[in-house]
Amino acid sequence: CQPVPKPESRVEICDLSPCPPRWKVTPAGPCSSSCGLGLAVQLVTCVQILHGQEVLREEHLCPVAEKPLTSVPCVIRTCSYEWSFSEWSQCSTSCGNGIQTRQDFCLSSLTHKPVNPLFCRRFPKAIVVRGCSAGPCPEHEGTLSPGAELQPVTAATPLSTAAAATEHRHKELDVPLSAGPPEQTKPGGGEEDTAKRSFLCVCGNLFLNATGIINMTGVESRDCTVAIGRPLREEISVTILESSLNCSAGEVLLFSGRMMWRTGCRKLPLSLINSRTNTLIVKQRVVLPGNGVILQYSSRTAAKKYYQDCDQQLFGPQGEIVNPVQLPEERQELVCRTFITVAPRQRISIRALHTDLGPEGNHTHFNYILVRDVSTMKTVVFHGKQQFLWQSTGSQAEIEFHE
């Protein structure tokens, strides 16, 4: 075509109407599970190109039937450990409402043999206790069974009460606010008898005062555990005033909290321990009778915020748990938690008397609830309107409300 003159290039506008709105998907975020099947959240928005610029539009302008999923499945790697369960036991009652239980095991995916449950602590675990019904009792034919274990409550309390159940030989124990419950001095007993009884009562107590001195010397038990609790906005500092621990014999002091863990024996009187949160567990192990420590604690406003505004803290012996209220824009950002701490000699029992997710408009919609036993780090998941009875192995528990 060289001999032929080349015409000039020109551009003609063929359609002046803008393209219709369309869905735009951003890359998916991190996977919710470090192994196994999880979910990744991706942002889906309705956009339109106007005058060469991308403009955000209202979602109803885009085709609803073609909207991509906001959560997509993801797998990073195969889990090395997983929860396994035995068969459900028979219903605890021959008639009426009761409960069924099953045993949980942490299994290795390679050997298919049980391992230490700590290997599965990061993985949600299905329920091990559930309600059951064996039919109406003979004396209640034609009527509803009484339901001694699971009874409904009003809709104003979506989740139930949590009660601290003491171990075997204790029925009801009040939580002391001082270094020991008040003692009555017997006639002629003297100060020595009173001091001895106060030593015996220190172990297993929960201390809720802002400041205090705890004398853990002279206790008869080899292991002595105390707990200190304060409101969520505070943190606890502990100073060892005196220590007679025999480090060579293996005697030791352990401090543990939600964000710290520390052991020590030597140079304890020079140590200052900070809990970084509002609760602290102190466990003393002695070999020789009479040895121990005297510690002084105080509380103050925490230097760093370690909790969400919707979190709650409950101390024993009993309390009521209500799922917290969240606004729609907060649901993807916050996980509301309820922390439960009771005296170390007590255990926690949580019973869901009534659960109701409710309609979308009431801002209290939670798809599932996680209950964690802090002492073993075992987590149990409860879904929907499922009623349940959960019991701890230690004196601390955490509840998370997820959607």
mmCIF file of C-alpha atoms in Angstrom:
data_model
loop_
_atom_site.group_PDB
_atom_site.id
_atom_site.type_symbol
_atom_site.label_atom_id
_atom_site.label_comp_id
_atom_site.label_asym_id
_atom_site.label_seq_id
_atom_site.Cartn_x
_atom_site.Cartn_y
_atom_site.Cartn_z
ATOM 1 C CA CYS A 1 0.000 0.000 0.000
ATOM 2 C CA GLN A 2 2.992 2.309 -0.097
ATOM 3 C CA PRO A 3 2.053 3.966 -3.439
ATOM 4 C CA VAL A 4 -1.464 4.657 -2.200
ATOM 5 C CA PRO A 5 -2.058 7.697 0.088
ATOM 6 C CA LYS A 6 -2.918 6.614 3.659
ATOM 7 C CA PRO A 7 -6.138 8.142 5.044
ATOM 8 C CA GLU A 8 -6.014 9.985 8.348
ATOM 9 C CA SER A 9 -6.962 8.037 11.504
ATOM 10 C CA ARG A 10 -10.077 9.244 13.278
ATOM 11 C CA VAL A 11 -12.160 8.222 16.321
ATOM 12 C CA GLU A 12 -15.924 8.318 16.307
ATOM 13 C CA ILE A 13 -18.094 8.263 19.418
ATOM 14 C CA CYS A 14 -20.440 5.301 19.102
ATOM 15 C CA ASP A 15 -22.404 5.296 22.393
ATOM 16 C CA LEU A 16 -22.629 8.083 24.948
ATOM 17 C CA SER A 17 -24.596 6.123 27.586
ATOM 18 C CA PRO A 18 -22.510 4.935 30.593
ATOM 19 C CA CYS A 19 -21.958 1.251 31.302
ATOM 20 C CA PRO A 20 -24.376 -0.219 33.836
ATOM 21 C CA PRO A 21 -23.254 -0.688 37.458
ATOM 22 C CA ARG A 22 -21.334 -3.883 38.157
ATOM 23 C CA TRP A 23 -19.974 -5.821 41.132
ATOM 24 C CA LYS A 24 -16.332 -5.294 42.108
ATOM 25 C CA VAL A 25 -14.481 -7.859 44.249
ATOM 26 C CA THR A 26 -11.286 -7.063 46.135
ATOM 27 C CA PRO A 27 -8.762 -9.846 46.854
ATOM 28 C CA ALA A 28 -9.759 -12.091 49.741
ATOM 29 C CA GLY A 29 -8.244 -11.435 53.162
ATOM 30 C CA PRO A 30 -6.393 -13.933 55.351
ATOM 31 C CA CYS A 31 -7.872 -17.386 55.944
ATOM 32 C CA SER A 32 -9.719 -17.744 59.246
ATOM 33 C CA SER A 33 -8.018 -21.080 59.971
ATOM 34 C CA SER A 34 -4.292 -21.762 60.023
ATOM 35 C CA CYS A 35 -4.980 -25.290 58.812
ATOM 36 C CA GLY A 36 -7.935 -27.212 57.476
ATOM 37 C CA LEU A 37 -11.008 -25.602 55.965
ATOM 38 C CA GLY A 38 -11.542 -21.934 56.791
ATOM 39 C CA LEU A 39 -13.177 -18.803 55.431
ATOM 40 C CA ALA A 40 -11.635 -15.741 53.811
ATOM 41 C CA VAL A 41 -13.575 -12.472 53.678
ATOM 42 C CA GLN A 42 -13.581 -10.455 50.450
ATOM 43 C CA LEU A 43 -15.078 -6.987 49.980
ATOM 44 C CA VAL A 44 -17.863 -6.827 47.387
ATOM 45 C CA THR A 45 -19.011 -3.369 46.239
ATOM 46 C CA CYS A 46 -21.261 -1.975 43.512
ATOM 47 C CA VAL A 47 -19.394 0.408 41.180
ATOM 48 C CA GLN A 48 -19.990 2.240 37.877
ATOM 49 C CA ILE A 49 -17.606 3.938 35.410
ATOM 50 C CA LEU A 50 -18.628 7.561 34.818
ATOM 51 C CA HIS A 51 -16.441 9.881 32.698
ATOM 52 C CA GLY A 52 -13.552 7.462 33.068
ATOM 53 C CA GLN A 53 -13.788 7.360 36.877
ATOM 54 C CA GLU A 54 -14.964 4.470 39.047
ATOM 55 C CA VAL A 55 -17.824 5.629 41.265
ATOM 56 C CA LEU A 56 -19.317 3.718 44.213
ATOM 57 C CA ARG A 57 -23.053 3.091 43.770
ATOM 58 C CA GLU A 58 -25.826 1.689 45.946
ATOM 59 C CA GLU A 59 -26.029 -2.109 46.006
ATOM 60 C CA HIS A 60 -29.600 -2.305 44.692
ATOM 61 C CA LEU A 61 -28.405 -0.818 41.359
ATOM 62 C CA CYS A 62 -26.270 -3.922 40.696
ATOM 63 C CA PRO A 63 -27.861 -7.277 39.739
ATOM 64 C CA VAL A 64 -28.645 -8.934 43.077
ATOM 65 C CA ALA A 65 -28.672 -12.448 41.632
ATOM 66 C CA GLU A 66 -25.107 -12.031 40.387
ATOM 67 C CA LYS A 67 -23.574 -10.700 43.637
ATOM 68 C CA PRO A 68 -20.401 -12.667 44.515
ATOM 69 C CA LEU A 69 -19.993 -14.268 47.948
ATOM 70 C CA THR A 70 -18.469 -12.130 50.686
ATOM 71 C CA SER A 71 -16.874 -15.214 52.285
ATOM 72 C CA VAL A 72 -15.077 -17.898 50.289
ATOM 73 C CA PRO A 73 -13.640 -21.237 51.457
ATOM 74 C CA CYS A 74 -9.884 -21.456 51.890
ATOM 75 C CA VAL A 75 -7.328 -24.078 52.882
ATOM 76 C CA ILE A 76 -3.746 -23.153 53.818
ATOM 77 C CA ARG A 77 -2.607 -26.652 54.726
ATOM 78 C CA THR A 78 -3.953 -29.903 56.140
ATOM 79 C CA CYS A 79 -4.300 -29.931 59.916
ATOM 80 C CA SER A 80 -1.862 -32.155 61.778
ATOM 81 C CA TYR A 81 -4.297 -32.610 64.658
ATOM 82 C CA GLU A 82 -8.068 -32.749 64.907
ATOM 83 C CA TRP A 83 -10.819 -33.375 67.450
ATOM 84 C CA SER A 84 -12.512 -36.765 67.550
ATOM 85 C CA PHE A 85 -15.412 -37.917 69.706
ATOM 86 C CA SER A 86 -16.926 -41.037 71.195
ATOM 87 C CA GLU A 87 -20.569 -42.000 70.722
ATOM 88 C CA TRP A 88 -23.214 -40.100 72.660
ATOM 89 C CA SER A 89 -24.166 -41.623 76.008
ATOM 90 C CA GLN A 90 -27.719 -42.604 76.822
ATOM 91 C CA CYS A 91 -30.070 -39.902 78.040
ATOM 92 C CA SER A 92 -29.492 -39.194 81.732
ATOM 93 C CA THR A 93 -33.194 -39.667 82.500
ATOM 94 C CA SER A 94 -35.623 -42.439 81.672
ATOM 95 C CA CYS A 95 -38.376 -39.874 81.066
ATOM 96 C CA GLY A 96 -38.605 -36.120 80.689
ATOM 97 C CA ASN A 97 -35.659 -33.889 79.766
ATOM 98 C CA GLY A 98 -32.049 -34.851 80.459
ATOM 99 C CA ILE A 99 -28.568 -34.561 78.989
ATOM 100 C CA GLN A 100 -26.218 -36.687 76.885
ATOM 101 C CA THR A 101 -22.433 -36.541 77.010
ATOM 102 C CA ARG A 102 -19.547 -37.813 74.914
ATOM 103 C CA GLN A 103 -15.789 -37.980 75.316
ATOM 104 C CA ASP A 104 -13.460 -35.810 73.209
ATOM 105 C CA PHE A 105 -10.016 -36.816 71.944
ATOM 106 C CA CYS A 106 -7.256 -34.905 70.190
ATOM 107 C CA LEU A 107 -5.985 -37.158 67.377
ATOM 108 C CA SER A 108 -2.873 -36.958 65.244
ATOM 109 C CA SER A 109 -3.749 -36.993 61.532
ATOM 110 C CA LEU A 110 -0.617 -39.051 60.814
ATOM 111 C CA THR A 111 -0.875 -41.777 63.471
ATOM 112 C CA HIS A 112 -4.633 -41.514 64.204
ATOM 113 C CA LYS A 113 -3.794 -41.944 67.883
ATOM 114 C CA PRO A 114 -4.792 -39.678 70.814
ATOM 115 C CA VAL A 115 -2.287 -36.982 71.806
ATOM 116 C CA ASN A 116 -2.188 -34.230 74.420
ATOM 117 C CA PRO A 117 -5.321 -32.011 74.077
ATOM 118 C CA LEU A 118 -3.083 -28.926 73.994
ATOM 119 C CA PHE A 119 -2.238 -29.764 70.366
ATOM 120 C CA CYS A 120 -5.897 -29.136 69.422
ATOM 121 C CA ARG A 121 -6.412 -26.024 71.550
ATOM 122 C CA ARG A 122 -6.528 -23.685 68.522
ATOM 123 C CA PHE A 123 -9.262 -25.641 66.753
ATOM 124 C CA PRO A 124 -12.981 -25.158 67.538
ATOM 125 C CA LYS A 125 -14.493 -28.218 69.146
ATOM 126 C CA ALA A 126 -18.028 -29.524 68.759
ATOM 127 C CA ILE A 127 -20.245 -29.880 71.809
ATOM 128 C CA VAL A 128 -19.718 -32.694 74.322
ATOM 129 C CA VAL A 129 -22.970 -32.095 76.244
ATOM 130 C CA ARG A 130 -26.425 -31.770 74.710
ATOM 131 C CA GLY A 131 -30.034 -31.870 75.819
ATOM 132 C CA CYS A 132 -32.222 -34.911 75.238
ATOM 133 C CA SER A 133 -35.802 -35.967 75.850
ATOM 134 C CA ALA A 134 -36.914 -39.476 76.808
ATOM 135 C CA GLY A 135 -40.604 -38.713 76.389
ATOM 136 C CA PRO A 136 -43.177 -37.607 78.930
ATOM 137 C CA CYS A 137 -43.099 -39.188 82.371
ATOM 138 C CA PRO A 138 -46.103 -41.392 83.295
ATOM 139 C CA GLU A 139 -47.461 -38.876 85.782
ATOM 140 C CA HIS A 140 -47.248 -36.128 83.146
ATOM 141 C CA GLU A 141 -48.896 -37.868 80.208
ATOM 142 C CA GLY A 142 -50.446 -35.306 77.885
ATOM 143 C CA THR A 143 -48.470 -32.408 79.357
ATOM 144 C CA LEU A 144 -45.039 -30.977 78.850
ATOM 145 C CA SER A 145 -42.264 -32.629 80.820
ATOM 146 C CA PRO A 146 -40.888 -30.495 83.645
ATOM 147 C CA GLY A 147 -37.397 -30.092 82.126
ATOM 148 C CA ALA A 148 -35.355 -30.023 85.283
ATOM 149 C CA GLU A 149 -32.080 -29.399 83.439
ATOM 150 C CA LEU A 150 -33.041 -27.002 80.638
ATOM 151 C CA GLN A 151 -35.777 -24.506 81.367
ATOM 152 C CA PRO A 152 -36.657 -21.429 79.301
ATOM 153 C CA VAL A 153 -36.307 -17.928 80.652
ATOM 154 C CA THR A 154 -37.560 -14.626 79.331
ATOM 155 C CA ALA A 155 -36.299 -13.273 76.007
ATOM 156 C CA ALA A 156 -34.524 -10.472 77.845
ATOM 157 C CA THR A 157 -31.798 -12.938 78.914
ATOM 158 C CA PRO A 158 -30.667 -14.755 75.724
ATOM 159 C CA LEU A 159 -27.905 -16.641 77.529
ATOM 160 C CA SER A 160 -28.169 -18.171 80.926
ATOM 161 C CA THR A 161 -26.611 -17.912 84.352
ATOM 162 C CA ALA A 162 -23.118 -19.062 85.191
ATOM 163 C CA ALA A 163 -22.723 -20.570 88.632
ATOM 164 C CA ALA A 164 -19.509 -21.464 90.405
ATOM 165 C CA ALA A 165 -19.873 -24.989 91.717
ATOM 166 C CA THR A 166 -17.408 -25.906 94.446
ATOM 167 C CA GLU A 167 -15.612 -29.213 94.455
ATOM 168 C CA HIS A 168 -17.035 -32.308 96.186
ATOM 169 C CA ARG A 169 -16.928 -31.440 99.887
ATOM 170 C CA HIS A 170 -18.036 -27.792 99.495
ATOM 171 C CA LYS A 171 -21.600 -26.757 98.776
ATOM 172 C CA GLU A 172 -21.761 -22.964 98.997
ATOM 173 C CA LEU A 173 -18.711 -20.769 99.542
ATOM 174 C CA ASP A 174 -18.784 -16.978 99.503
ATOM 175 C CA VAL A 175 -15.933 -15.201 97.737
ATOM 176 C CA PRO A 176 -13.736 -13.388 100.314
ATOM 177 C CA LEU A 177 -12.681 -9.794 99.726
ATOM 178 C CA SER A 178 -9.725 -9.886 102.124
ATOM 179 C CA ALA A 179 -6.768 -12.136 102.793
ATOM 180 C CA GLY A 180 -8.989 -14.641 104.515
ATOM 181 C CA PRO A 181 -12.533 -15.011 105.762
ATOM 182 C CA PRO A 182 -13.243 -13.622 109.219
ATOM 183 C CA GLU A 183 -12.369 -16.015 112.011
ATOM 184 C CA GLN A 184 -13.982 -16.381 115.404
ATOM 185 C CA THR A 185 -11.346 -16.644 118.173
ATOM 186 C CA LYS A 186 -12.081 -19.365 120.658
ATOM 187 C CA PRO A 187 -11.942 -18.386 124.336
ATOM 188 C CA GLY A 188 -8.317 -18.614 125.404
ATOM 189 C CA GLY A 189 -7.178 -19.467 121.875
ATOM 190 C CA GLY A 190 -4.943 -16.438 121.508
ATOM 191 C CA GLU A 191 -3.511 -14.741 118.471
ATOM 192 C CA GLU A 192 -1.456 -17.796 117.464
ATOM 193 C CA ASP A 193 -4.550 -19.947 116.817
ATOM 194 C CA THR A 194 -6.211 -17.160 114.832
ATOM 195 C CA ALA A 195 -3.123 -16.692 112.668
ATOM 196 C CA LYS A 196 -2.871 -20.433 112.030
ATOM 197 C CA ARG A 197 -6.490 -20.635 110.903
ATOM 198 C CA SER A 198 -6.037 -17.623 108.584
ATOM 199 C CA PHE A 199 -3.054 -19.347 106.937
ATOM 200 C CA LEU A 200 -5.143 -22.439 106.280
ATOM 201 C CA CYS A 201 -7.910 -20.346 104.703
ATOM 202 C CA VAL A 202 -5.723 -18.340 102.282
ATOM 203 C CA CYS A 203 -5.311 -21.124 99.723
ATOM 204 C CA GLY A 204 -8.066 -21.372 97.136
ATOM 205 C CA ASN A 205 -9.407 -17.845 97.692
ATOM 206 C CA LEU A 206 -10.234 -15.046 95.259
ATOM 207 C CA PHE A 207 -9.189 -11.521 96.350
ATOM 208 C CA LEU A 208 -11.185 -8.615 94.916
ATOM 209 C CA ASN A 209 -9.912 -5.641 96.931
ATOM 210 C CA ALA A 210 -7.853 -2.941 95.198
ATOM 211 C CA THR A 211 -4.861 -3.628 97.471
ATOM 212 C CA GLY A 212 -3.911 -6.291 99.961
ATOM 213 C CA ILE A 213 -1.282 -8.514 101.580
ATOM 214 C CA ILE A 214 -1.469 -12.292 101.122
ATOM 215 C CA ASN A 215 0.482 -14.491 103.528
ATOM 216 C CA MET A 216 1.147 -17.902 101.935
ATOM 217 C CA THR A 217 3.622 -19.116 104.581
ATOM 218 C CA GLY A 218 2.806 -21.888 107.021
ATOM 219 C CA VAL A 219 0.161 -23.545 104.852
ATOM 220 C CA GLU A 220 -0.262 -27.285 105.247
ATOM 221 C CA SER A 221 -0.909 -28.107 101.580
ATOM 222 C CA ARG A 222 1.973 -28.602 99.154
ATOM 223 C CA ASP A 223 0.225 -26.563 96.452
ATOM 224 C CA CYS A 224 -1.445 -23.284 97.393
ATOM 225 C CA THR A 225 -3.247 -21.228 94.745
ATOM 226 C CA VAL A 226 -4.840 -17.789 95.101
ATOM 227 C CA ALA A 227 -6.464 -15.508 92.532
ATOM 228 C CA ILE A 228 -6.650 -11.708 92.342
ATOM 229 C CA GLY A 229 -9.408 -10.011 90.358
ATOM 230 C CA ARG A 230 -10.157 -6.417 89.423
ATOM 231 C CA PRO A 231 -12.423 -4.583 86.905
ATOM 232 C CA LEU A 232 -11.505 -4.853 83.228
ATOM 233 C CA ARG A 233 -9.937 -1.401 82.955
ATOM 234 C CA GLU A 234 -7.289 -2.183 85.622
ATOM 235 C CA GLU A 235 -4.051 -4.189 85.910
ATOM 236 C CA ILE A 236 -2.387 -5.750 88.955
ATOM 237 C CA SER A 237 1.127 -5.288 90.350
ATOM 238 C CA VAL A 238 2.600 -7.752 92.878
ATOM 239 C CA THR A 239 5.647 -7.305 95.112
ATOM 240 C CA ILE A 240 7.162 -10.169 97.123
ATOM 241 C CA LEU A 241 7.708 -8.849 100.665
ATOM 242 C CA GLU A 242 9.273 -12.038 102.042
ATOM 243 C CA SER A 243 10.240 -15.471 100.702
ATOM 244 C CA SER A 244 11.425 -18.602 102.492
ATOM 245 C CA LEU A 245 11.206 -20.903 99.464
ATOM 246 C CA ASN A 246 13.906 -23.545 99.149
ATOM 247 C CA CYS A 247 14.904 -23.327 95.504
ATOM 248 C CA SER A 248 17.300 -26.270 95.717
ATOM 249 C CA ALA A 249 14.430 -28.490 96.880
ATOM 250 C CA GLY A 250 12.312 -27.506 93.881
ATOM 251 C CA GLU A 251 10.018 -25.016 95.597
ATOM 252 C CA VAL A 252 8.684 -22.422 93.152
ATOM 253 C CA LEU A 253 6.164 -19.614 92.657
ATOM 254 C CA LEU A 254 4.082 -19.352 89.471
ATOM 255 C CA PHE A 255 2.276 -16.238 88.172
ATOM 256 C CA SER A 256 -0.176 -16.612 85.282
ATOM 257 C CA GLY A 257 -2.636 -14.296 83.550
ATOM 258 C CA ARG A 258 -4.359 -13.937 80.192
ATOM 259 C CA MET A 259 -1.299 -12.204 78.717
ATOM 260 C CA MET A 260 1.606 -13.351 80.914
ATOM 261 C CA TRP A 261 3.207 -16.404 82.511
ATOM 262 C CA ARG A 262 6.194 -16.353 84.858
ATOM 263 C CA THR A 263 7.893 -18.630 87.379
ATOM 264 C CA GLY A 264 10.555 -17.809 89.934
ATOM 265 C CA CYS A 265 12.234 -18.692 93.200
ATOM 266 C CA ARG A 266 15.552 -16.909 93.552
ATOM 267 C CA LYS A 267 15.661 -13.147 94.212
ATOM 268 C CA LEU A 268 11.874 -13.004 94.572
ATOM 269 C CA PRO A 269 11.905 -10.127 97.125
ATOM 270 C CA LEU A 270 13.486 -7.939 94.423
ATOM 271 C CA SER A 271 10.843 -8.783 91.808
ATOM 272 C CA LEU A 272 7.872 -6.709 90.662
ATOM 273 C CA ILE A 273 5.270 -8.675 88.702
ATOM 274 C CA ASN A 274 2.727 -6.946 86.453
ATOM 275 C CA SER A 275 -0.322 -8.880 85.285
ATOM 276 C CA ARG A 276 -0.987 -6.642 82.214
ATOM 277 C CA THR A 277 -4.694 -7.539 82.647
ATOM 278 C CA ASN A 278 -7.261 -7.483 85.441
ATOM 279 C CA THR A 279 -6.762 -11.035 86.772
ATOM 280 C CA LEU A 280 -3.762 -12.900 88.162
ATOM 281 C CA ILE A 281 -3.319 -16.454 89.419
ATOM 282 C CA VAL A 282 -0.538 -17.118 91.961
ATOM 283 C CA LYS A 283 0.420 -20.739 92.631
ATOM 284 C CA GLN A 284 2.950 -21.728 95.272
ATOM 285 C CA ARG A 285 4.532 -25.184 95.458
ATOM 286 C CA VAL A 286 6.530 -26.064 98.582
ATOM 287 C CA VAL A 287 8.268 -29.202 99.771
ATOM 288 C CA LEU A 288 9.198 -28.284 103.327
ATOM 289 C CA PRO A 289 6.389 -27.370 105.790
ATOM 290 C CA GLY A 290 6.331 -23.740 106.842
ATOM 291 C CA ASN A 291 8.019 -22.340 103.736
ATOM 292 C CA GLY A 292 6.228 -19.827 101.531
ATOM 293 C CA VAL A 293 5.968 -16.198 100.482
ATOM 294 C CA ILE A 294 4.254 -13.041 101.653
ATOM 295 C CA LEU A 295 3.162 -10.859 98.759
ATOM 296 C CA GLN A 296 1.598 -7.431 98.480
ATOM 297 C CA TYR A 297 -0.559 -6.469 95.533
ATOM 298 C CA SER A 298 -2.123 -3.260 94.242
ATOM 299 C CA SER A 299 -4.157 -2.292 91.195
ATOM 300 C CA ARG A 300 -4.186 0.691 88.871
ATOM 301 C CA THR A 301 -5.595 1.769 85.518
ATOM 302 C CA ALA A 302 -3.979 -0.322 82.796
ATOM 303 C CA ALA A 303 -1.263 1.342 80.721
ATOM 304 C CA LYS A 304 -2.580 -0.315 77.535
ATOM 305 C CA LYS A 305 -6.144 -1.252 76.682
ATOM 306 C CA TYR A 306 -6.382 -5.050 76.486
ATOM 307 C CA TYR A 307 -10.151 -5.430 76.137
ATOM 308 C CA GLN A 308 -13.030 -4.427 73.854
ATOM 309 C CA ASP A 309 -15.704 -2.021 75.080
ATOM 310 C CA CYS A 310 -18.305 -4.790 74.769
ATOM 311 C CA ASP A 311 -16.286 -7.240 76.931
ATOM 312 C CA GLN A 312 -17.564 -8.183 80.380
ATOM 313 C CA GLN A 313 -15.904 -9.570 83.525
ATOM 314 C CA LEU A 314 -17.778 -11.787 85.988
ATOM 315 C CA PHE A 315 -16.514 -13.033 89.342
ATOM 316 C CA GLY A 316 -18.079 -15.865 91.363
ATOM 317 C CA PRO A 317 -20.015 -17.323 92.930
ATOM 318 C CA GLN A 318 -22.749 -16.788 90.322
ATOM 319 C CA GLY A 319 -23.859 -14.382 87.625
ATOM 320 C CA GLU A 320 -25.912 -13.867 84.495
ATOM 321 C CA ILE A 321 -24.497 -13.785 80.960
ATOM 322 C CA VAL A 322 -26.338 -11.801 78.298
ATOM 323 C CA ASN A 323 -24.993 -11.608 74.750
ATOM 324 C CA PRO A 324 -23.709 -8.036 74.226
ATOM 325 C CA VAL A 325 -25.276 -5.590 71.783
ATOM 326 C CA GLN A 326 -23.309 -4.620 68.691
ATOM 327 C CA LEU A 327 -24.119 -2.182 65.934
ATOM 328 C CA PRO A 328 -24.044 -3.537 62.363
ATOM 329 C CA GLU A 329 -20.813 -1.682 61.473
ATOM 330 C CA GLU A 330 -19.010 -3.238 64.480
ATOM 331 C CA ARG A 331 -19.840 -6.875 63.814
ATOM 332 C CA GLN A 332 -16.952 -7.669 61.470
ATOM 333 C CA GLU A 333 -14.397 -5.882 63.659
ATOM 334 C CA LEU A 334 -15.164 -6.909 67.246
ATOM 335 C CA VAL A 335 -15.548 -10.223 69.037
ATOM 336 C CA CYS A 336 -17.327 -9.603 72.331
ATOM 337 C CA ARG A 337 -16.094 -11.703 75.229
ATOM 338 C CA THR A 338 -17.234 -12.523 78.743
ATOM 339 C CA PHE A 339 -14.473 -13.454 81.205
ATOM 340 C CA ILE A 340 -15.431 -15.567 84.227
ATOM 341 C CA THR A 341 -13.095 -15.943 87.217
ATOM 342 C CA VAL A 342 -14.006 -17.717 90.442
ATOM 343 C CA ALA A 343 -12.017 -18.804 93.484
ATOM 344 C CA PRO A 344 -9.368 -21.441 92.582
ATOM 345 C CA ARG A 345 -11.109 -24.022 94.791
ATOM 346 C CA GLN A 346 -14.324 -23.594 92.794
ATOM 347 C CA ARG A 347 -15.411 -24.700 89.330
ATOM 348 C CA ILE A 348 -17.678 -23.026 86.763
ATOM 349 C CA SER A 349 -20.937 -24.354 85.383
ATOM 350 C CA ILE A 350 -22.601 -22.536 82.473
ATOM 351 C CA ARG A 351 -26.123 -23.496 81.511
ATOM 352 C CA ALA A 352 -27.933 -21.971 78.540
ATOM 353 C CA LEU A 353 -31.533 -21.761 79.654
ATOM 354 C CA HIS A 354 -32.636 -19.823 76.583
ATOM 355 C CA THR A 355 -30.829 -18.776 73.393
ATOM 356 C CA ASP A 356 -32.442 -16.730 70.641
ATOM 357 C CA LEU A 357 -30.556 -15.209 67.730
ATOM 358 C CA GLY A 358 -33.411 -12.823 67.083
ATOM 359 C CA PRO A 359 -34.196 -10.890 63.876
ATOM 360 C CA GLU A 360 -31.533 -8.945 62.013
ATOM 361 C CA GLY A 361 -32.913 -5.608 63.111
ATOM 362 C CA ASN A 362 -32.296 -5.970 66.834
ATOM 363 C CA HIS A 363 -28.461 -5.874 66.541
ATOM 364 C CA THR A 364 -28.018 -8.970 68.767
ATOM 365 C CA HIS A 365 -27.535 -11.634 66.088
ATOM 366 C CA PHE A 366 -24.769 -14.152 66.849
ATOM 367 C CA ASN A 367 -24.267 -17.283 64.774
ATOM 368 C CA TYR A 368 -22.293 -19.261 67.339
ATOM 369 C CA ILE A 369 -20.801 -19.068 70.810
ATOM 370 C CA LEU A 370 -17.326 -20.248 71.869
ATOM 371 C CA VAL A 371 -16.757 -21.362 75.467
ATOM 372 C CA ARG A 372 -13.103 -21.829 76.431
ATOM 373 C CA ASP A 373 -11.739 -23.617 79.491
ATOM 374 C CA VAL A 374 -8.668 -21.519 80.329
ATOM 375 C CA SER A 375 -6.896 -24.225 82.362
ATOM 376 C CA THR A 376 -6.878 -26.732 79.465
ATOM 377 C CA MET A 377 -7.413 -24.278 76.552
ATOM 378 C CA LYS A 378 -10.217 -26.517 75.274
ATOM 379 C CA THR A 379 -12.853 -24.691 73.221
ATOM 380 C CA VAL A 380 -16.434 -25.824 72.689
ATOM 381 C CA VAL A 381 -18.699 -24.348 69.989
ATOM 382 C CA PHE A 382 -22.462 -23.934 70.430
ATOM 383 C CA HIS A 383 -24.642 -22.983 67.460
ATOM 384 C CA GLY A 384 -28.042 -21.361 66.965
ATOM 385 C CA LYS A 385 -30.688 -21.941 69.590
ATOM 386 C CA GLN A 386 -28.902 -24.941 71.029
ATOM 387 C CA GLN A 387 -29.337 -25.367 74.773
ATOM 388 C CA PHE A 388 -26.310 -26.675 76.637
ATOM 389 C CA LEU A 389 -24.686 -27.392 79.982
ATOM 390 C CA TRP A 390 -20.922 -26.759 80.186
ATOM 391 C CA GLN A 391 -18.570 -27.323 83.121
ATOM 392 C CA SER A 392 -14.969 -26.207 83.588
ATOM 393 C CA THR A 393 -11.969 -28.111 84.878
ATOM 394 C CA GLY A 394 -10.430 -24.950 86.327
ATOM 395 C CA SER A 395 -11.521 -21.653 87.841
ATOM 396 C CA GLN A 396 -11.450 -19.497 84.680
ATOM 397 C CA ALA A 397 -13.545 -19.490 81.509
ATOM 398 C CA GLU A 398 -13.999 -17.243 78.485
ATOM 399 C CA ILE A 399 -17.060 -16.873 76.245
ATOM 400 C CA GLU A 400 -16.889 -15.369 72.764
ATOM 401 C CA PHE A 401 -19.879 -14.316 70.675
ATOM 402 C CA HIS A 402 -19.255 -14.742 66.925
ATOM 403 C CA GLU A 403 -21.275 -14.163 63.780
#
